[in-house]
Amino acid sequence: LGGAPRSNAAAISAVSGAVLPWNVTPSSAVLALALGNGTVYVGGGFTNVNGTPSDGLVAVDPVTGTIRPDWAFTADTSSGTPVIRTLYASTNLFVGGLFTSVGSQSVRFLASVHPDTGEPSNFNARLGGGSTGVKALALSGDTLFVAGDFTTVNSVSRARLTGVNKDTGAPVSWTPAPNQPPLALATTADRLYVVGPFTQISGVATRLAVAFDLSTLTLIPWNPSVPASATTINAVAADETVVYMAGEFDSLGGEFRAHLAGLNPGTAQALEWNPAPNVPPTTLVLSEEFVCYGGPFRTVGSAPNTYPLGYVAVHPRAPLALSSLVAGGTLTLRTTTGDRTLAILEATADLGLGSAGWTPLSTNEQPGTVWTLDLPAGPDPERFFRVRTE
């Protein structure tokens, strides 16, 4: 990766793309990563990491990549090798995948382990039915949302999507029963987003992407206009101002968007952002500064602005300056607004004054758009402009 020898796992700078010294070497593909408790948790179907035997999940130092010696996670299946497909780090580490036991505890497809030791807690959802296991997890308050191939939770009918108490594994009173297992989940303060190849959920005919109200667990009338040609949505990442989705589609949110789009959480309309990877990404993640995605794509962007990339792309969430032009006494600025709820254009004649020297000129409450403003070109001999978001 980036010219450095890295096998199945690597760390890169989100700013420059440079490969970092962190070097973990699982024996086969990594399927899940989680960061918590000062530790990187690495999951997959591997049997050793850095030459140390493993049952598909290890805890490693986030700086050095060394395996934590006090980590004692063990798992088993009735046949074959345990496969860890999804992780969620909270007070405990929730582990989903294909296995039938963790440590000495009989748990099927879903477990909760202590983040310091890897030992299982008393949590047990007792998932029944299905054969390929848990595919996605999300947490909100005391409820752990679980998606995958199963039909019962603690002997209660709950097909392919459920919510369980994060401490006990007891199912909540919610039966969405999608007709296909969802592939990804994301929560915000008040919503649960569910995506995958399903065409029905909660008894409603719908396609590939829905939003639930977290307080009532009822469907929200939120329609991202998934086209009939779309076959699946692989990944979702969301916060209060934007919902990013990746999958097999050529339009979303009412606009042509190839394989990847950012949507307004209120209107479900597509933002101006349009990276257009040549094939669908399979994973998405948000940080405060960046939206990052990965998958088998090799290029991002349509001609003539096509960028060759290798499986990973990182975009800033902040506004970007596009152009400036002075003509006929008018200054025309073009910028993006970023993906936040409010963008503010400010000016200063003296950068030395710091933040106190910036004067607001205009605001824009449409995230993800191209913003064009015409301003008088004078009388100041020199001005500096910036756009910040809230």
Short mmCIF file of C-alpha atoms in Angstrom, two decimals:
data_model
loop_
_atom_site.label_atom_id
_atom_site.label_comp_id
_atom_site.label_asym_id
_atom_site.label_seq_id
_atom_site.Cartn_x
_atom_site.Cartn_y
_atom_site.Cartn_z
CA LEU A 1 0.00 0.00 0.00
CA GLY A 2 1.50 3.32 -1.06
CA GLY A 3 4.67 1.48 -2.02
CA ALA A 4 5.10 -0.03 1.47
CA PRO A 5 4.76 -3.76 2.26
CA ARG A 6 1.42 -4.17 4.07
CA SER A 7 -0.65 -7.34 4.12
CA ASN A 8 -4.42 -7.09 4.75
CA ALA A 9 -4.21 -4.12 7.17
CA ALA A 10 -2.59 -0.70 7.14
CA ALA A 11 -2.83 2.81 8.56
CA ILE A 12 -2.61 5.90 6.34
CA SER A 13 -2.68 9.63 6.96
CA ALA A 14 -6.13 11.05 6.17
CA VAL A 15 -4.43 14.32 5.21
CA SER A 16 -1.66 13.15 2.88
CA GLY A 17 -2.42 9.49 2.13
CA ALA A 18 1.06 8.52 3.31
CA VAL A 19 1.40 5.05 4.81
CA LEU A 20 2.07 5.19 8.56
CA PRO A 21 4.47 2.90 10.48
CA TRP A 22 1.56 0.95 12.05
CA ASN A 23 1.95 -2.56 10.65
CA VAL A 24 -0.40 -5.41 11.49
CA THR A 25 -0.30 -8.56 9.36
CA PRO A 26 -3.37 -10.82 9.54
CA SER A 27 -3.13 -14.10 7.62
CA SER A 28 -6.22 -13.28 5.52
CA ALA A 29 -8.59 -10.41 4.76
CA VAL A 30 -9.74 -7.98 7.44
CA LEU A 31 -13.52 -7.50 7.43
CA ALA A 32 -14.04 -5.19 10.41
CA LEU A 33 -12.22 -2.48 12.36
CA ALA A 34 -13.20 -0.59 15.49
CA LEU A 35 -11.39 1.98 17.61
CA GLY A 36 -12.08 2.31 21.32
CA ASN A 37 -10.49 2.17 24.75
CA GLY A 38 -7.17 3.28 23.22
CA THR A 39 -7.14 0.14 21.08
CA VAL A 40 -7.71 -0.86 17.47
CA TYR A 41 -9.82 -4.02 17.20
CA VAL A 42 -9.22 -5.99 14.00
CA GLY A 43 -11.68 -8.66 12.87
CA GLY A 44 -11.96 -11.12 9.98
CA GLY A 45 -11.57 -14.78 9.12
CA PHE A 46 -7.84 -14.96 9.80
CA THR A 47 -6.15 -17.56 11.98
CA ASN A 48 -3.04 -15.58 12.97
CA VAL A 49 -1.81 -12.00 13.18
CA ASN A 50 1.89 -11.11 13.14
CA GLY A 51 2.48 -14.85 13.45
CA THR A 52 0.39 -15.11 16.66
CA PRO A 53 -2.58 -17.55 16.54
CA SER A 54 -5.97 -15.81 16.48
CA ASP A 55 -9.66 -16.72 16.19
CA GLY A 56 -10.49 -13.85 13.86
CA LEU A 57 -10.23 -10.94 16.32
CA VAL A 58 -7.27 -9.18 17.91
CA ALA A 59 -6.64 -6.02 19.90
CA VAL A 60 -3.62 -3.99 18.83
CA ASP A 61 -1.87 -0.81 19.87
CA PRO A 62 -3.04 2.09 17.63
CA VAL A 63 0.48 3.51 17.31
CA THR A 64 2.86 0.55 17.25
CA GLY A 65 0.58 -2.20 15.91
CA THR A 66 1.73 -4.65 18.56
CA ILE A 67 -0.83 -7.16 19.78
CA ARG A 68 -2.08 -6.55 23.30
CA PRO A 69 -0.70 -9.43 25.40
CA ASP A 70 -3.63 -9.30 27.85
CA TRP A 71 -6.23 -9.88 25.12
CA ALA A 72 -7.72 -13.38 25.38
CA PHE A 73 -10.50 -13.57 22.78
CA THR A 74 -11.27 -17.08 21.55
CA ALA A 75 -14.14 -18.23 19.34
CA ASP A 76 -15.34 -21.38 17.60
CA THR A 77 -17.87 -22.57 15.06
CA SER A 78 -19.54 -25.91 14.58
CA SER A 79 -17.43 -26.24 11.43
CA GLY A 80 -14.71 -24.19 9.80
CA THR A 81 -13.08 -21.00 11.03
CA PRO A 82 -14.82 -18.23 13.02
CA VAL A 83 -15.45 -15.12 10.90
CA ILE A 84 -15.81 -11.67 12.50
CA ARG A 85 -17.72 -9.40 10.11
CA THR A 86 -18.67 -6.38 12.21
CA LEU A 87 -17.53 -4.68 15.41
CA TYR A 88 -18.96 -1.89 17.55
CA ALA A 89 -16.83 -0.42 20.34
CA SER A 90 -18.68 1.07 23.29
CA THR A 91 -18.54 0.31 27.02
CA ASN A 92 -18.16 -3.26 25.80
CA LEU A 93 -17.00 -4.46 22.40
CA PHE A 94 -19.87 -5.97 20.41
CA VAL A 95 -18.81 -8.66 17.97
CA GLY A 96 -20.90 -9.95 15.07
CA GLY A 97 -20.20 -12.60 12.49
CA LEU A 98 -20.22 -16.34 12.05
CA PHE A 99 -19.40 -18.26 15.26
CA THR A 100 -21.16 -20.41 17.86
CA SER A 101 -19.12 -19.73 20.99
CA VAL A 102 -16.82 -17.11 22.51
CA GLY A 103 -14.56 -18.17 25.33
CA SER A 104 -16.51 -20.68 27.42
CA GLN A 105 -19.88 -19.12 26.56
CA SER A 106 -22.25 -20.52 23.95
CA VAL A 107 -23.20 -17.49 21.82
CA ARG A 108 -24.33 -17.65 18.21
CA PHE A 109 -23.42 -14.93 15.70
CA LEU A 110 -23.35 -12.11 18.31
CA ALA A 111 -21.31 -11.52 21.46
CA SER A 112 -20.30 -8.79 23.88
CA VAL A 113 -16.74 -8.94 25.23
CA HIS A 114 -14.78 -6.87 27.73
CA PRO A 115 -12.67 -4.35 25.79
CA ASP A 116 -9.62 -4.94 28.00
CA THR A 117 -9.59 -8.73 28.13
CA GLY A 118 -11.69 -10.15 25.27
CA GLU A 119 -13.63 -12.26 27.77
CA PRO A 120 -17.40 -12.54 27.06
CA SER A 121 -19.95 -10.77 29.26
CA ASN A 122 -23.32 -12.19 30.33
CA PHE A 123 -24.93 -10.70 27.22
CA ASN A 124 -26.61 -13.36 25.05
CA ALA A 125 -29.17 -12.66 22.31
CA ARG A 126 -29.39 -16.38 21.41
CA LEU A 127 -29.84 -15.78 17.70
CA GLY A 128 -31.51 -18.68 15.92
CA GLY A 129 -31.97 -19.68 12.30
CA GLY A 130 -29.96 -18.51 9.34
CA SER A 131 -26.52 -19.64 8.31
CA THR A 132 -24.29 -16.68 7.42
CA GLY A 133 -24.50 -14.73 10.69
CA VAL A 134 -24.53 -11.06 11.68
CA LYS A 135 -23.51 -8.45 9.11
CA ALA A 136 -24.02 -5.03 10.78
CA LEU A 137 -24.33 -3.41 14.22
CA ALA A 138 -25.31 0.02 15.52
CA LEU A 139 -25.91 1.31 19.04
CA SER A 140 -28.28 3.96 20.37
CA GLY A 141 -28.71 4.37 24.12
CA ASP A 142 -29.43 0.96 25.62
CA THR A 143 -30.42 -0.64 22.32
CA LEU A 144 -28.03 -2.54 20.09
CA PHE A 145 -29.37 -2.85 16.54
CA VAL A 146 -28.39 -6.05 14.75
CA ALA A 147 -28.75 -7.00 11.07
CA GLY A 148 -27.94 -10.30 9.41
CA ASP A 149 -29.07 -13.82 8.62
CA PHE A 150 -31.19 -15.03 11.57
CA THR A 151 -34.88 -15.61 12.34
CA THR A 152 -35.21 -15.57 16.15
CA VAL A 153 -33.83 -13.69 19.16
CA ASN A 154 -34.08 -15.48 22.50
CA SER A 155 -36.73 -17.76 20.93
CA VAL A 156 -38.85 -14.75 19.81
CA SER A 157 -39.48 -14.27 16.09
CA ARG A 158 -37.18 -11.52 14.80
CA ALA A 159 -36.10 -11.99 11.18
CA ARG A 160 -32.95 -10.37 9.78
CA LEU A 161 -33.15 -7.09 11.76
CA THR A 162 -33.66 -6.57 15.48
CA GLY A 163 -32.95 -4.42 18.48
CA VAL A 164 -31.70 -5.96 21.74
CA ASN A 165 -30.81 -4.67 25.17
CA LYS A 166 -27.09 -3.94 25.13
CA ASP A 167 -26.53 -5.50 28.57
CA THR A 168 -28.68 -8.64 28.39
CA GLY A 169 -29.44 -9.34 24.71
CA ALA A 170 -33.21 -9.38 25.35
CA PRO A 171 -35.16 -8.31 22.24
CA VAL A 172 -37.02 -5.00 22.16
CA SER A 173 -40.61 -4.76 20.92
CA TRP A 174 -39.89 -4.16 17.24
CA THR A 175 -40.42 -6.49 14.27
CA PRO A 176 -39.33 -4.79 11.01
CA ALA A 177 -38.68 -8.17 9.32
CA PRO A 178 -37.05 -7.04 6.04
CA ASN A 179 -37.34 -9.60 3.25
CA GLN A 180 -33.52 -9.59 2.80
CA PRO A 181 -30.78 -9.06 5.40
CA PRO A 182 -29.62 -5.42 5.59
CA LEU A 183 -25.94 -4.82 4.92
CA ALA A 184 -25.31 -1.67 6.98
CA LEU A 185 -26.79 0.41 9.81
CA ALA A 186 -26.14 3.93 11.08
CA THR A 187 -27.62 5.92 13.95
CA THR A 188 -27.85 9.64 14.65
CA ALA A 189 -29.40 11.36 17.66
CA ASP A 190 -32.93 10.56 16.50
CA ARG A 191 -32.73 8.16 13.56
CA LEU A 192 -31.70 4.68 12.52
CA TYR A 193 -30.75 4.30 8.86
CA VAL A 194 -30.98 0.80 7.34
CA VAL A 195 -29.63 -0.13 3.89
CA GLY A 196 -29.31 -3.33 1.88
CA PRO A 197 -30.96 -5.36 -0.91
CA PHE A 198 -34.40 -5.56 0.75
CA THR A 199 -37.62 -4.49 -1.00
CA GLN A 200 -39.94 -4.70 2.00
CA ILE A 201 -39.60 -3.73 5.65
CA SER A 202 -42.11 -3.22 8.47
CA GLY A 203 -44.79 -4.45 6.06
CA VAL A 204 -44.10 -1.58 3.65
CA ALA A 205 -42.87 -1.99 0.08
CA THR A 206 -39.67 0.05 -0.08
CA ARG A 207 -36.32 -0.27 -1.76
CA LEU A 208 -32.82 -0.53 -0.35
CA ALA A 209 -32.80 2.39 2.13
CA VAL A 210 -35.09 3.49 4.98
CA ALA A 211 -35.00 5.62 8.12
CA PHE A 212 -36.62 4.81 11.47
CA ASP A 213 -37.51 7.22 14.26
CA LEU A 214 -35.44 6.05 17.24
CA SER A 215 -38.03 7.12 19.82
CA THR A 216 -40.87 5.08 18.28
CA LEU A 217 -39.01 2.68 15.94
CA THR A 218 -41.51 3.56 13.21
CA LEU A 219 -40.62 4.34 9.61
CA ILE A 220 -40.05 7.99 8.76
CA PRO A 221 -41.51 9.19 5.43
CA TRP A 222 -38.01 9.75 4.08
CA ASN A 223 -37.59 8.86 0.41
CA PRO A 224 -34.14 9.01 -1.24
CA SER A 225 -35.68 8.19 -4.66
CA VAL A 226 -33.86 4.89 -5.21
CA PRO A 227 -34.15 4.07 -8.94
CA ALA A 228 -35.71 0.84 -10.17
CA SER A 229 -32.36 -0.15 -11.71
CA ALA A 230 -30.55 -0.07 -8.33
CA THR A 231 -29.82 -3.49 -6.85
CA THR A 232 -28.36 -2.77 -3.42
CA ILE A 233 -26.91 -0.17 -1.09
CA ASN A 234 -23.78 -1.47 0.62
CA ALA A 235 -22.90 1.20 3.17
CA VAL A 236 -24.29 4.17 5.07
CA ALA A 237 -22.76 6.81 7.34
CA ALA A 238 -24.71 9.69 8.82
CA ASP A 239 -24.82 12.56 11.27
CA GLU A 240 -27.30 15.37 11.91
CA THR A 241 -26.54 17.24 8.67
CA VAL A 242 -25.81 14.60 6.02
CA VAL A 243 -26.45 10.96 5.07
CA TYR A 244 -23.85 9.28 2.85
CA MET A 245 -24.78 6.11 0.95
CA ALA A 246 -22.79 3.84 -1.36
CA GLY A 247 -24.08 1.07 -3.59
CA GLU A 248 -25.15 -0.19 -6.98
CA PHE A 249 -27.11 2.81 -8.30
CA ASP A 250 -26.77 5.49 -10.97
CA SER A 251 -28.96 8.09 -9.30
CA LEU A 252 -30.05 8.90 -5.77
CA GLY A 253 -31.85 11.76 -4.10
CA GLY A 254 -33.31 12.93 -7.39
CA GLU A 255 -29.93 13.50 -9.08
CA PHE A 256 -27.54 11.46 -11.20
CA ARG A 257 -25.06 10.05 -8.69
CA ALA A 258 -22.97 7.05 -9.63
CA HIS A 259 -22.46 4.59 -6.76
CA LEU A 260 -22.04 7.25 -4.03
CA ALA A 261 -24.10 10.20 -2.79
CA GLY A 262 -24.58 12.56 0.11
CA LEU A 263 -28.21 13.28 1.02
CA ASN A 264 -29.99 15.98 3.00
CA PRO A 265 -31.45 14.21 6.07
CA GLY A 266 -34.54 16.41 5.95
CA THR A 267 -35.51 16.31 2.29
CA ALA A 268 -33.55 13.23 1.12
CA GLN A 269 -32.34 15.34 -1.80
CA ALA A 270 -28.81 14.76 -3.14
CA LEU A 271 -26.11 17.26 -2.24
CA GLU A 272 -23.95 18.82 -4.96
CA TRP A 273 -21.09 16.51 -3.93
CA ASN A 274 -20.60 13.95 -6.71
CA PRO A 275 -17.37 11.89 -6.51
CA ALA A 276 -18.58 9.18 -8.97
CA PRO A 277 -16.32 6.19 -8.21
CA ASN A 278 -16.26 3.77 -11.13
CA VAL A 279 -17.66 0.89 -9.03
CA PRO A 280 -19.58 0.91 -5.72
CA PRO A 281 -17.66 1.43 -2.46
CA THR A 282 -18.32 -1.18 0.20
CA THR A 283 -17.62 0.84 3.34
CA LEU A 284 -18.09 4.43 4.55
CA VAL A 285 -16.97 6.28 7.65
CA LEU A 286 -17.29 9.87 8.88
CA SER A 287 -14.96 11.84 11.09
CA GLU A 288 -15.38 15.44 12.13
CA GLU A 289 -13.20 16.53 9.20
CA PHE A 290 -13.51 13.83 6.53
CA VAL A 291 -15.78 11.41 4.71
CA CYS A 292 -13.81 8.29 3.84
CA TYR A 293 -14.81 5.33 1.71
CA GLY A 294 -13.26 2.13 0.46
CA GLY A 295 -13.96 -0.63 -2.02
CA PRO A 296 -12.85 -2.09 -5.36
CA PHE A 297 -13.01 1.19 -7.31
CA ARG A 298 -9.91 2.38 -9.16
CA THR A 299 -11.01 5.86 -10.27
CA VAL A 300 -13.09 8.68 -8.77
CA GLY A 301 -14.73 11.41 -10.84
CA SER A 302 -16.08 11.63 -14.37
CA ALA A 303 -14.08 12.85 -17.36
CA PRO A 304 -12.31 15.20 -17.70
CA ASN A 305 -11.72 15.35 -13.92
CA THR A 306 -10.95 11.69 -13.29
CA TYR A 307 -8.53 10.81 -10.49
CA PRO A 308 -6.78 7.43 -10.40
CA LEU A 309 -7.05 5.98 -6.90
CA GLY A 310 -6.55 2.59 -5.33
CA TYR A 311 -9.50 1.40 -3.29
CA VAL A 312 -9.52 4.24 -0.71
CA ALA A 313 -10.63 7.87 -1.01
CA VAL A 314 -10.85 10.71 1.51
CA HIS A 315 -12.79 13.97 1.02
CA PRO A 316 -12.82 17.01 3.31
CA ARG A 317 -16.23 17.89 4.73
CA ALA A 318 -15.33 21.58 4.95
CA PRO A 319 -16.14 24.14 2.24
CA LEU A 320 -13.77 24.31 -0.72
CA ALA A 321 -12.84 27.45 -2.67
CA LEU A 322 -13.52 26.96 -6.39
CA SER A 323 -12.77 30.26 -8.14
CA SER A 324 -12.67 34.06 -7.88
CA LEU A 325 -13.02 36.66 -10.62
CA VAL A 326 -12.97 40.48 -10.64
CA ALA A 327 -14.77 42.13 -13.56
CA GLY A 328 -16.57 45.46 -13.92
CA GLY A 329 -16.09 46.37 -10.28
CA THR A 330 -17.62 43.10 -9.07
CA LEU A 331 -15.90 40.26 -7.26
CA THR A 332 -17.49 36.86 -7.98
CA LEU A 333 -16.63 34.07 -5.56
CA ARG A 334 -17.52 30.40 -6.09
CA THR A 335 -17.21 28.00 -3.18
CA THR A 336 -18.88 24.90 -1.85
CA THR A 337 -20.80 25.07 1.41
CA GLY A 338 -19.51 21.84 2.93
CA ASP A 339 -21.96 19.34 4.42
CA ARG A 340 -22.93 21.22 7.59
CA THR A 341 -26.20 23.04 8.30
CA LEU A 342 -24.87 26.59 7.96
CA ALA A 343 -22.06 28.14 5.91
CA ILE A 344 -20.88 31.69 6.64
CA LEU A 345 -18.82 33.83 4.25
CA GLU A 346 -16.51 36.19 6.12
CA ALA A 347 -13.93 38.80 5.14
CA THR A 348 -11.00 40.57 6.80
CA ALA A 349 -8.46 43.16 5.72
CA ASP A 350 -5.92 42.05 8.33
CA LEU A 351 -5.13 38.40 8.98
CA GLY A 352 -3.10 39.48 11.99
CA LEU A 353 -6.28 40.27 13.92
CA GLY A 354 -7.15 36.58 14.20
CA SER A 355 -10.75 35.40 14.54
CA ALA A 356 -11.86 38.78 15.93
CA GLY A 357 -11.03 40.47 12.62
CA TRP A 358 -13.45 38.48 10.44
CA THR A 359 -16.71 40.20 9.40
CA PRO A 360 -19.71 38.07 8.29
CA LEU A 361 -20.93 38.98 4.78
CA SER A 362 -23.46 36.29 3.91
CA THR A 363 -24.86 32.95 5.06
CA ASN A 364 -26.09 29.83 3.29
CA GLU A 365 -28.23 27.11 4.89
CA GLN A 366 -28.06 24.64 1.99
CA PRO A 367 -25.31 22.09 2.72
CA GLY A 368 -23.54 20.38 -0.12
CA THR A 369 -24.15 23.06 -2.75
CA VAL A 370 -22.01 25.31 -4.95
CA TRP A 371 -22.31 28.86 -3.65
CA THR A 372 -21.78 31.81 -6.02
CA LEU A 373 -21.67 35.34 -4.57
CA ASP A 374 -21.19 38.72 -6.21
CA LEU A 375 -19.55 41.40 -4.02
CA PRO A 376 -18.24 44.92 -4.68
CA ALA A 377 -14.58 44.69 -5.64
CA GLY A 378 -13.59 47.76 -3.58
CA PRO A 379 -12.82 49.99 -1.90
CA ASP A 380 -10.36 47.96 0.21
CA PRO A 381 -7.01 47.46 -1.52
CA GLU A 382 -6.84 43.91 -0.22
CA ARG A 383 -9.30 41.56 1.47
CA PHE A 384 -9.16 37.94 2.56
CA PHE A 385 -12.22 35.69 2.45
CA ARG A 386 -13.14 32.43 4.13
CA VAL A 387 -16.18 30.20 4.48
CA ARG A 388 -16.72 28.46 7.77
CA THR A 389 -19.48 26.06 8.81
CA GLU A 390 -21.60 25.48 11.86
#
